[in-house]
Coordinates of C-alpha atoms in Angstrom, one line a residue:
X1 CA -2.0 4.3 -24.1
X2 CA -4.0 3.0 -21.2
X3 CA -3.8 4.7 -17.8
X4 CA -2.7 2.3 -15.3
X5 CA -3.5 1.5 -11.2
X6 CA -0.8 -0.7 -9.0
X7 CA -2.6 -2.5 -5.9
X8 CA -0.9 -5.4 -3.9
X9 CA -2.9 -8.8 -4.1
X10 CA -2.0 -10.0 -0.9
X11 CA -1.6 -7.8 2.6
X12 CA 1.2 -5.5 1.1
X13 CA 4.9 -5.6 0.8
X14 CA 4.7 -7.0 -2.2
X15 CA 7.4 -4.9 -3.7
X16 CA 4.6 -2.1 -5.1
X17 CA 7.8 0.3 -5.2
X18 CA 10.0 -1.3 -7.7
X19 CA 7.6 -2.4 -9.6
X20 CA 5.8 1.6 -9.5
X21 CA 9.4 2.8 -9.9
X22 CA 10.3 0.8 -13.4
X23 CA 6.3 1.8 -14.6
X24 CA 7.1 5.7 -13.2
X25 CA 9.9 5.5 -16.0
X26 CA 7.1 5.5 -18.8
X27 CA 4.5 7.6 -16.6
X28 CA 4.0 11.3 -16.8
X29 CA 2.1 11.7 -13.6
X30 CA 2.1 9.2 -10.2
X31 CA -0.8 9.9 -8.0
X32 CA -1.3 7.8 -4.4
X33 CA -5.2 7.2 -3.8
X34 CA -5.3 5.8 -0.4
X35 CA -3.6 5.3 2.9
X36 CA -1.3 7.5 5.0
X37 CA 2.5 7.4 6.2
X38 CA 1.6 3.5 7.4
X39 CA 2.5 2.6 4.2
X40 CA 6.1 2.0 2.9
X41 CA 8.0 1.4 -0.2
X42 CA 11.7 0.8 -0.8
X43 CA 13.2 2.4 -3.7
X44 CA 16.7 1.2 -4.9
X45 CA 18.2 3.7 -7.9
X46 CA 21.6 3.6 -9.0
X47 CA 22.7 1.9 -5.7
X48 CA 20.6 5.1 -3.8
X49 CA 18.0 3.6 -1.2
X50 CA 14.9 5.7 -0.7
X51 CA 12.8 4.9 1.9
X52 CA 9.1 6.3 1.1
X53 CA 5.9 6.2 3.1
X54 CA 3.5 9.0 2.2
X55 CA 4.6 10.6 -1.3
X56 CA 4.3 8.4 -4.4
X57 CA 7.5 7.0 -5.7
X58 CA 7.5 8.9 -9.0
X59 CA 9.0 11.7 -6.6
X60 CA 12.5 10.8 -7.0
X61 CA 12.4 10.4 -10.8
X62 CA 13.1 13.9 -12.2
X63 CA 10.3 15.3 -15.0
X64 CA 7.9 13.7 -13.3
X65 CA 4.7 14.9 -11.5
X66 CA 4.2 13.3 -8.2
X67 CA 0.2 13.6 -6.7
X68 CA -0.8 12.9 -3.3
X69 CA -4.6 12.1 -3.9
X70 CA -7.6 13.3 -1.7
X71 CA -8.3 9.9 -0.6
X72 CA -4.5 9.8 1.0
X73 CA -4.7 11.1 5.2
X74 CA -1.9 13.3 5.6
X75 CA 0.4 13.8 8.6
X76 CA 1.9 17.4 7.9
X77 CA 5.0 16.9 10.0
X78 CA 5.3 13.7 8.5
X79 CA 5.1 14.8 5.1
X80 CA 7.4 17.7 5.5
X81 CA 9.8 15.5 7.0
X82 CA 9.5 13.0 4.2
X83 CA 10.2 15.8 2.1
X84 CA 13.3 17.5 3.8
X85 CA 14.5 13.3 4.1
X86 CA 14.8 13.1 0.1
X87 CA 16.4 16.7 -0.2
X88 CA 19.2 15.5 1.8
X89 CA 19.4 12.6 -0.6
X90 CA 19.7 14.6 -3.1
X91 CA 15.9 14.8 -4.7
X92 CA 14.7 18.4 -5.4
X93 CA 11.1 17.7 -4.2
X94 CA 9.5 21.3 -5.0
X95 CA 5.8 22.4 -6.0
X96 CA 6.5 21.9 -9.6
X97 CA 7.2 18.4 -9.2
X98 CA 4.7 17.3 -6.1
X99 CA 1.2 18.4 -5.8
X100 CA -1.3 18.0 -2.6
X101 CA -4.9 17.4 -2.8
X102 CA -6.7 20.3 -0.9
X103 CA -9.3 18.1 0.5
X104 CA -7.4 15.4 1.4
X105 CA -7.7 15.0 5.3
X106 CA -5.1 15.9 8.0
X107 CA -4.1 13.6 10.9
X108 CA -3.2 15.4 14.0
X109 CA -1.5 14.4 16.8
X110 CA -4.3 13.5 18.7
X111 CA -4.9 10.7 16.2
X112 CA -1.8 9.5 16.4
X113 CA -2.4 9.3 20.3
X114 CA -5.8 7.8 20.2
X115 CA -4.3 5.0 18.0
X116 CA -2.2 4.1 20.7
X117 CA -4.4 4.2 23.7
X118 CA -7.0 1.5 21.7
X119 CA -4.2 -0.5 21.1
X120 CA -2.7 -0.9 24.2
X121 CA -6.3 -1.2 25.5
X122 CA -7.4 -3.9 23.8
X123 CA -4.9 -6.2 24.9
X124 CA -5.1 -9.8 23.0
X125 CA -7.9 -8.1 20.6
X126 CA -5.6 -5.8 19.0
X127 CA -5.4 -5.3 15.6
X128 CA -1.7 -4.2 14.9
X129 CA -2.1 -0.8 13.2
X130 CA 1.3 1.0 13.0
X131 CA -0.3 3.0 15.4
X132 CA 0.1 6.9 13.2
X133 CA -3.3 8.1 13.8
X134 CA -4.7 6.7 10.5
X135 CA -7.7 4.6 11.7
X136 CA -8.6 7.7 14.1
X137 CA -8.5 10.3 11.2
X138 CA -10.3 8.3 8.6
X139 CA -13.0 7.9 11.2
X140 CA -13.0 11.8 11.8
X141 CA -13.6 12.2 7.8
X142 CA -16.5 9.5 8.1
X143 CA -17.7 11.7 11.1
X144 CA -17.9 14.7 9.1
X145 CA -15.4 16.7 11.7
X146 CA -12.0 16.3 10.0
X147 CA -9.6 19.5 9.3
X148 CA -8.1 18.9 5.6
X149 CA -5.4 20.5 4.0
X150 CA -7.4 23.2 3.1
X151 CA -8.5 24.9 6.0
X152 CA -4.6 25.2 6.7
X153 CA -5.6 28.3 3.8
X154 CA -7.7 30.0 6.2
X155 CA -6.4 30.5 10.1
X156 CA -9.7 32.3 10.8
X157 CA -11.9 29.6 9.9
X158 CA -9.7 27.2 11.6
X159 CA -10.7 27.8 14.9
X160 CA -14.2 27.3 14.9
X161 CA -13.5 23.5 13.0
X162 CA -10.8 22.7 15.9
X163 CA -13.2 23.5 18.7
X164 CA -15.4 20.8 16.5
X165 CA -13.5 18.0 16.0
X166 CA -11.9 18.7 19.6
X167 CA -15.5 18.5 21.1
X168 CA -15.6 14.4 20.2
X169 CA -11.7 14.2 21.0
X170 CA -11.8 15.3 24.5
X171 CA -15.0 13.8 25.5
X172 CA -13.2 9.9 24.3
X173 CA -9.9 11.2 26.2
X174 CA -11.7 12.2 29.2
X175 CA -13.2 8.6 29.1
X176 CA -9.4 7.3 29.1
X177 CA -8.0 8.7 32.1
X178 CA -6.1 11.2 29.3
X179 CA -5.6 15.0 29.3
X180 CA -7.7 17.3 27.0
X181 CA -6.1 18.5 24.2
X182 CA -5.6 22.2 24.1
X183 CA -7.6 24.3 20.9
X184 CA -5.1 27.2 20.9
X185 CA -1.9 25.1 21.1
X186 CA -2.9 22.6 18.4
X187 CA -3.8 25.6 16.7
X188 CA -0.4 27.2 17.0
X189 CA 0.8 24.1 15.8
X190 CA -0.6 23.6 12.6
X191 CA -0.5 27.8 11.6
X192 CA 3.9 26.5 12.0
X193 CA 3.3 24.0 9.8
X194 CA 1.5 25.8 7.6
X195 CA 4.3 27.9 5.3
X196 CA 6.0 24.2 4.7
X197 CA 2.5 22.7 3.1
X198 CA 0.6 25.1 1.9
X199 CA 3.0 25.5 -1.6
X200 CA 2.6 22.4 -2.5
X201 CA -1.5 22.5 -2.1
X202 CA -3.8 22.3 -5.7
X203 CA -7.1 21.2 -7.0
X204 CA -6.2 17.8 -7.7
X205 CA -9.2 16.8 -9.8
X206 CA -8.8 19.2 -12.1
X207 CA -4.9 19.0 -12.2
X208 CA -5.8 15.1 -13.9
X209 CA -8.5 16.1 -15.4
X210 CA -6.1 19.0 -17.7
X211 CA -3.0 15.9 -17.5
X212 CA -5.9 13.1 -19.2
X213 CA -6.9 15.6 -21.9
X214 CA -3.4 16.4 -22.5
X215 CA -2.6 12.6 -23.3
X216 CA -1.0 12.3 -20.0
X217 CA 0.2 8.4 -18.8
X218 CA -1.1 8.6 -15.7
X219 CA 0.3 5.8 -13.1
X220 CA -2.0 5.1 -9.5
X221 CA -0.1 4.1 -7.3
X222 CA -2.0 1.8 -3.6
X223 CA -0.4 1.1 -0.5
X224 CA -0.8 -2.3 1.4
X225 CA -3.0 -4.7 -0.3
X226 CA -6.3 -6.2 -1.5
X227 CA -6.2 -8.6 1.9
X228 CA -6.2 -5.1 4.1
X229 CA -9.3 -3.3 1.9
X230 CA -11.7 -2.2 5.0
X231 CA -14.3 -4.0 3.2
X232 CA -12.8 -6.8 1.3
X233 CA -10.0 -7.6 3.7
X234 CA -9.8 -10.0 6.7
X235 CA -11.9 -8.0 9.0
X236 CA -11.5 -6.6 11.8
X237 CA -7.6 -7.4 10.7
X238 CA -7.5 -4.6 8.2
X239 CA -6.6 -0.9 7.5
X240 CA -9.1 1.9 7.2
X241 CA -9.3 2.6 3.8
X242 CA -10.1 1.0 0.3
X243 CA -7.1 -0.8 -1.2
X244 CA -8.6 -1.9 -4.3
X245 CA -8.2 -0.6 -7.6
X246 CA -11.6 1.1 -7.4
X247 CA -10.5 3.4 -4.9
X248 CA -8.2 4.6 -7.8
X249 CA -10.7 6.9 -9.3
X250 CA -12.6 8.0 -5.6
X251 CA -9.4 8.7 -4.3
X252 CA -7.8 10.6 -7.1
X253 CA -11.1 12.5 -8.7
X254 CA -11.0 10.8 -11.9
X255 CA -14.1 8.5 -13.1
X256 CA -13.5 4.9 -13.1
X257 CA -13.0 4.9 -17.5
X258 CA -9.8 6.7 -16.6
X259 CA -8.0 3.4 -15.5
X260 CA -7.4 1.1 -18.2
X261 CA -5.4 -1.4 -16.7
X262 CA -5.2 -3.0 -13.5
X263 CA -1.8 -4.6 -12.4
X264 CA -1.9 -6.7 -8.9
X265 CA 1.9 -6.8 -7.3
X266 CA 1.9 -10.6 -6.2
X267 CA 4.7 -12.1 -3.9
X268 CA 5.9 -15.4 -5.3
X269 CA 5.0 -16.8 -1.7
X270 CA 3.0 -15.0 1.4
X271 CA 3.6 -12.9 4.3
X272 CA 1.5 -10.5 6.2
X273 CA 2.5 -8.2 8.8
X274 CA 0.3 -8.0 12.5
X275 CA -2.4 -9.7 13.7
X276 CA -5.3 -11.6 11.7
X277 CA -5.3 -14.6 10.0
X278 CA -3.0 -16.7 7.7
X279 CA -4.0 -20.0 6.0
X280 CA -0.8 -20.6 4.4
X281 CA 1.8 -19.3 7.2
X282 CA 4.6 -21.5 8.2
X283 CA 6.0 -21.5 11.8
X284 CA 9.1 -23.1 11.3
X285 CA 12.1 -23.4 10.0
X286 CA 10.7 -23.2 6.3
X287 CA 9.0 -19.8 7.5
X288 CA 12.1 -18.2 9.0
X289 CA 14.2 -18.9 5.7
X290 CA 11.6 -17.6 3.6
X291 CA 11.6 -14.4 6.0
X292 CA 15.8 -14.2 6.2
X293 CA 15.8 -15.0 2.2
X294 CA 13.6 -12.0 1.6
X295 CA 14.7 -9.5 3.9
X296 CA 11.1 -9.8 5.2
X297 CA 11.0 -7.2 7.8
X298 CA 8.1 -4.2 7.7
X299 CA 9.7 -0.9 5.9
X300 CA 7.4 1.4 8.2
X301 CA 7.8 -0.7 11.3
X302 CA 10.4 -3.2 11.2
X303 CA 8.4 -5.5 12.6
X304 CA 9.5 -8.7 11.2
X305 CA 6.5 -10.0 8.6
X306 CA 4.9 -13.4 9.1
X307 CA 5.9 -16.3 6.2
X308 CA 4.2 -18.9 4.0
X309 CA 3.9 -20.6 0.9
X310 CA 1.4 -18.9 -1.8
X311 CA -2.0 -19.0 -1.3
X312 CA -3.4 -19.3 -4.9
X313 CA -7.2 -19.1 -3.4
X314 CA -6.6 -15.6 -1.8
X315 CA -5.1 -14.2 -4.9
X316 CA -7.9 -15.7 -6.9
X317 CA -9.9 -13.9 -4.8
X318 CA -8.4 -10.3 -4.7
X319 CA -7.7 -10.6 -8.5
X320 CA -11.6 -10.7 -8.9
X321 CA -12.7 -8.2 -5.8
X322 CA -9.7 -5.8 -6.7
X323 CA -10.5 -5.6 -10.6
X324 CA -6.7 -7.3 -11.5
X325 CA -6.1 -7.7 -15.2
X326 CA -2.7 -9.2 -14.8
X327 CA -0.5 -9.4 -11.6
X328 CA 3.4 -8.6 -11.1
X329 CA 5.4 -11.7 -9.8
X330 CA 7.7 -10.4 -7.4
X331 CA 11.2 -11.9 -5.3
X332 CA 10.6 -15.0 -7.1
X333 CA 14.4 -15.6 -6.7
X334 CA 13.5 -16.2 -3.0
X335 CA 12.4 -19.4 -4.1
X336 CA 15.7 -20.8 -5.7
X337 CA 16.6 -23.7 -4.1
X338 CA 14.0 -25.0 -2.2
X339 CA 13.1 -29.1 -3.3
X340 CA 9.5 -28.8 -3.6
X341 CA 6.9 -25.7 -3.6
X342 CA 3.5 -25.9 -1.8
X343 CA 0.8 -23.8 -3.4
X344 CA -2.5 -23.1 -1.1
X345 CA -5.3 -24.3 -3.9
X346 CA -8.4 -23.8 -1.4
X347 CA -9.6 -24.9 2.3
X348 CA -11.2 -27.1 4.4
X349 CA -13.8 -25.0 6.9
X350 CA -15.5 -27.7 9.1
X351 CA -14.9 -30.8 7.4
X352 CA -16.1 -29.3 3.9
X353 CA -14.1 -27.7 0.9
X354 CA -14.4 -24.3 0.0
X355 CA -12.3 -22.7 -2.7
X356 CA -12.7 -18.8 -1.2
X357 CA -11.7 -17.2 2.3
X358 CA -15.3 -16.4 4.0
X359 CA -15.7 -13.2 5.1
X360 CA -16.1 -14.2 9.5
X361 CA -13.8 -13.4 11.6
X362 CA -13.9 -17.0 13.0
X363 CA -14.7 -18.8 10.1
X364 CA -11.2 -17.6 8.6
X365 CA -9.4 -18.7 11.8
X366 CA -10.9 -22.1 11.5
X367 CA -10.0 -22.7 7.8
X368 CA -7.4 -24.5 7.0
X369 CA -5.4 -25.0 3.6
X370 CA -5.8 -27.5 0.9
X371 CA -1.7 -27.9 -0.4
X372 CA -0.9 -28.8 -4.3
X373 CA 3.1 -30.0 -4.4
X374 CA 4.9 -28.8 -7.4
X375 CA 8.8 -29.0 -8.0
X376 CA 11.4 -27.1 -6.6
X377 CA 14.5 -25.8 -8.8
X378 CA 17.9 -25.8 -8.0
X379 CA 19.3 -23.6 -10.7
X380 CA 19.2 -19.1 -9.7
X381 CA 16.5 -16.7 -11.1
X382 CA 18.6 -13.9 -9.5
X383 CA 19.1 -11.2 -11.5
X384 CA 17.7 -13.3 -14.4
X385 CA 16.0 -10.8 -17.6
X386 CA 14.5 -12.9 -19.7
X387 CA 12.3 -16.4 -20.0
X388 CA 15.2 -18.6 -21.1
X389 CA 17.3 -17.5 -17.9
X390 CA 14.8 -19.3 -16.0
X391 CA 15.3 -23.1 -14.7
X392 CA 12.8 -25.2 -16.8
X393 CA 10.5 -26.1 -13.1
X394 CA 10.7 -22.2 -12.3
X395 CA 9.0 -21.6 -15.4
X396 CA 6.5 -24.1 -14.5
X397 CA 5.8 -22.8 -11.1
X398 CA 5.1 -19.6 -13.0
X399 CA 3.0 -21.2 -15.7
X400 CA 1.1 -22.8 -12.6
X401 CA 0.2 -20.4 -10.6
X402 CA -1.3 -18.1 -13.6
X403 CA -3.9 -21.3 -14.2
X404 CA -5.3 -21.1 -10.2
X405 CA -5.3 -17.5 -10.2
X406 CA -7.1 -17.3 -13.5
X407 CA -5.0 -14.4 -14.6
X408 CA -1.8 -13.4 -16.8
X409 CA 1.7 -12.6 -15.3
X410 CA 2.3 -9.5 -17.1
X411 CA 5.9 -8.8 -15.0
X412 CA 8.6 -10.9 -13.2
X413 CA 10.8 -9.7 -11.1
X414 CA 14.2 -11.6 -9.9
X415 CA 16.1 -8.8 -7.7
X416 CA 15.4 -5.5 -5.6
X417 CA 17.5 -3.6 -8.6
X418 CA 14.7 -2.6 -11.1
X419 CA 16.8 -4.1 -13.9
X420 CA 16.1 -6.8 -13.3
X421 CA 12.7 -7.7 -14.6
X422 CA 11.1 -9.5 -17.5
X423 CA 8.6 -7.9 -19.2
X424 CA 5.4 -9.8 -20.4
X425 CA 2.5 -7.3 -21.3
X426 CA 3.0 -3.6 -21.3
X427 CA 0.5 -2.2 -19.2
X428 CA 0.6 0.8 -20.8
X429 CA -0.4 -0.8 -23.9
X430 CA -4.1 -0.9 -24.6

């Protein structure tokens, strides 16, 4: 049985966390590689929503081991309220059933800070970040000055590795008109903190490394999407980590061989949420239907997310930079209804045809997109299970869109309830 890595196709809320939830069923072990609390996925289980942003959603299935990866930033009071959210709900999250990479970096509350003074700052250049302190701590761990989760261990050492990272910190607040932050009250801080993390704290590497010997189904599980990779993404519109599957194995510990299939959670049309460019976005009236159909509003933020018909060329392109052996066709029942579909089959940049998004900044605001018209369908994929509950054009669409993105649908799914999805390749199965 092959060991299998989620990653979204587009710029996220694709629906990663039903379609993780249905694979978690058949998993042994979930593990989250990248990202922080900016992330979100909606869970819906016997008519009980879970909201998650930072643990993996194989936390709320019981017999299940839940991994947050070293390539993961961690807020610890976000975490432990995470935690305490789902034990209200019910979930018994304890250290036998969620496990914390030791060297996966903190984000303090001066990151979270720091994100929103450069946002407000830049005015019309800002990027849109959810504003948590992620961009900030990645930076830090770049910089070499981060606190992880494992100097939480050892209060004695901490000291010395605050006065550090505080010594770049102050001088950039001082620079913005802000306060200095104080050593010994952050330090206070994270020794009351402490008690609630430190349980659930392990050597993460070798935790998979013993689970992969064991015959273990391991399930990876991203946040936000190929279109937001720091390096593949639409720069400087983008998030501060490595979305792609690759990341997987950095993020996790494992080698890259441990990842034997790759499955790319695609929406059935487009949106984004923030700033940064959008080929196929429609401002108008089929735009805010698309949005009201789908319940399209940011499960972190709230912010309402951007609309547009599918952009075949971008998934193309992710499929092939993001390593995507077959993609996951999700809220496809969005579409029931609608007379006639536009698909986004390439560009125009400057009077000539491309059939890629170029990686400039202005050269992706200037494209604009090349539309292919296919059929509507007027009958209800809602809910539907199987092939032959699907209207005849639906199918089609399907068919269609497999052909420009030069891959396999391997899933479908026609509702929020997990249910309700049609199996068409196991990932699991080699």
């Amino acid at each position: 049985m092959a060991n299998v890595a989620v990653v979204g196709s587009q710029w996220g809320d694709e629906g990663k966390g039903k379609i993780v939830d249905w694979l978690s069923e058949r998993a042994d072990t979930v593990v989250r590689f990248q990202g922080g609390h900016n992330a979100g996925h909606t869970l819906v289980i016997d008519g009980q929503t879970y909201k998650l942003s930072l643990l993996p959603s194989g936390v709320v299935r019981p017999g299940k081991l839940s991994i947050v990866g070293n390539g993961v930033v961690i807020d610890p009071w976000a975490l432990v309220e995470e935690i305490e959210t789902l034990r209200s709900q019910g979930v018994d999250v304890t250290p036998e059933r969620l496990r914390i990479a030791e060297n996966a970096t903190l984000i303090l509350p001066l990151h979270r800070e720091l994100d929103a003074l450069r946002e407000a700052a830049a005015g019309a250049g800002k990027i849109g970040t959810t504003k948590r302190g992620i961009g900030p701590a990645y930076e830090d761990k770049v910089g070499r000055r981060a606190i992880r989760v494992m100097d939480l261990q050892n209060p004695k050492t901490l000291k010395a590795k605050l006065d550090r990272i505080l010594a770049h910190h102050n001088a950039l607040r001082r620079g913005l008109n802000q306060p200095e932050v104080d050593r010994d009250e952050l330090f206070d801080s994270l020794c009351e903190i402490r008690p609630k993390v430190l349980p659930f704290v392990d050597t993460v590497w070798q935790l998979l490394d013993q689970q992969r010997r064991a015959g273990k189904r391991i399930l990876f599980e991203g946040a936000q999407g190929a279109l937001l990779d720091i390096d593949h993404g639409t720069y400087p519109f983008v998030t501060s980590s490595n979305t792609v599957a690759a990341q997987a194995a950095t993020g996790s510990g494992m080698g890259p061989r441990a990842i034997g299939y790759v499955l790319g959670i695609t929406k059935a049309y487009t949106t984004r949420v923030g700033e940064g460019p959008f080929p196929s976005e429609q401002e108008n009236e089929t735009g805010q239907l698309l949005g009201e159909r789908g319940r399209e509003f940011g499960t972190v933020t709230g912010r309402a997310r951007r609309c547009g018909w599918f952009d075949a060329a971008l998934v193309r392109q992710t499929i092939k930079v993001a390593g995507i052996d077959g993609i996951a066709l999700t809220k496809l029942d969005v579409l029931d209804g609608f007379d006639e579909l536009k698909v986004c089959v390439g560009y125009r940049l400057d009077g000539k045809e491309i059939d890629h998004l170029p990686a400039a900044q202005g050269a992706q605001a200037r494209v604009e997109p090349i539309y292919e018209v296919l059929p509507g369908w007027a009958g209800s994929t809602e809910g539907a299970r199987s092939w032959a509950e699907l209207p005849a054009q639906c199918i089609k669409y399907v068919r269609r869109l497999e052909e420009l993105i030069e891959a396999p649908v391997a899933l479908l799914s026609t509702s929020p309830k997990r249910e309700d999805t049609i199996l068409v390749h196991d990932p699991f199965v080699d």
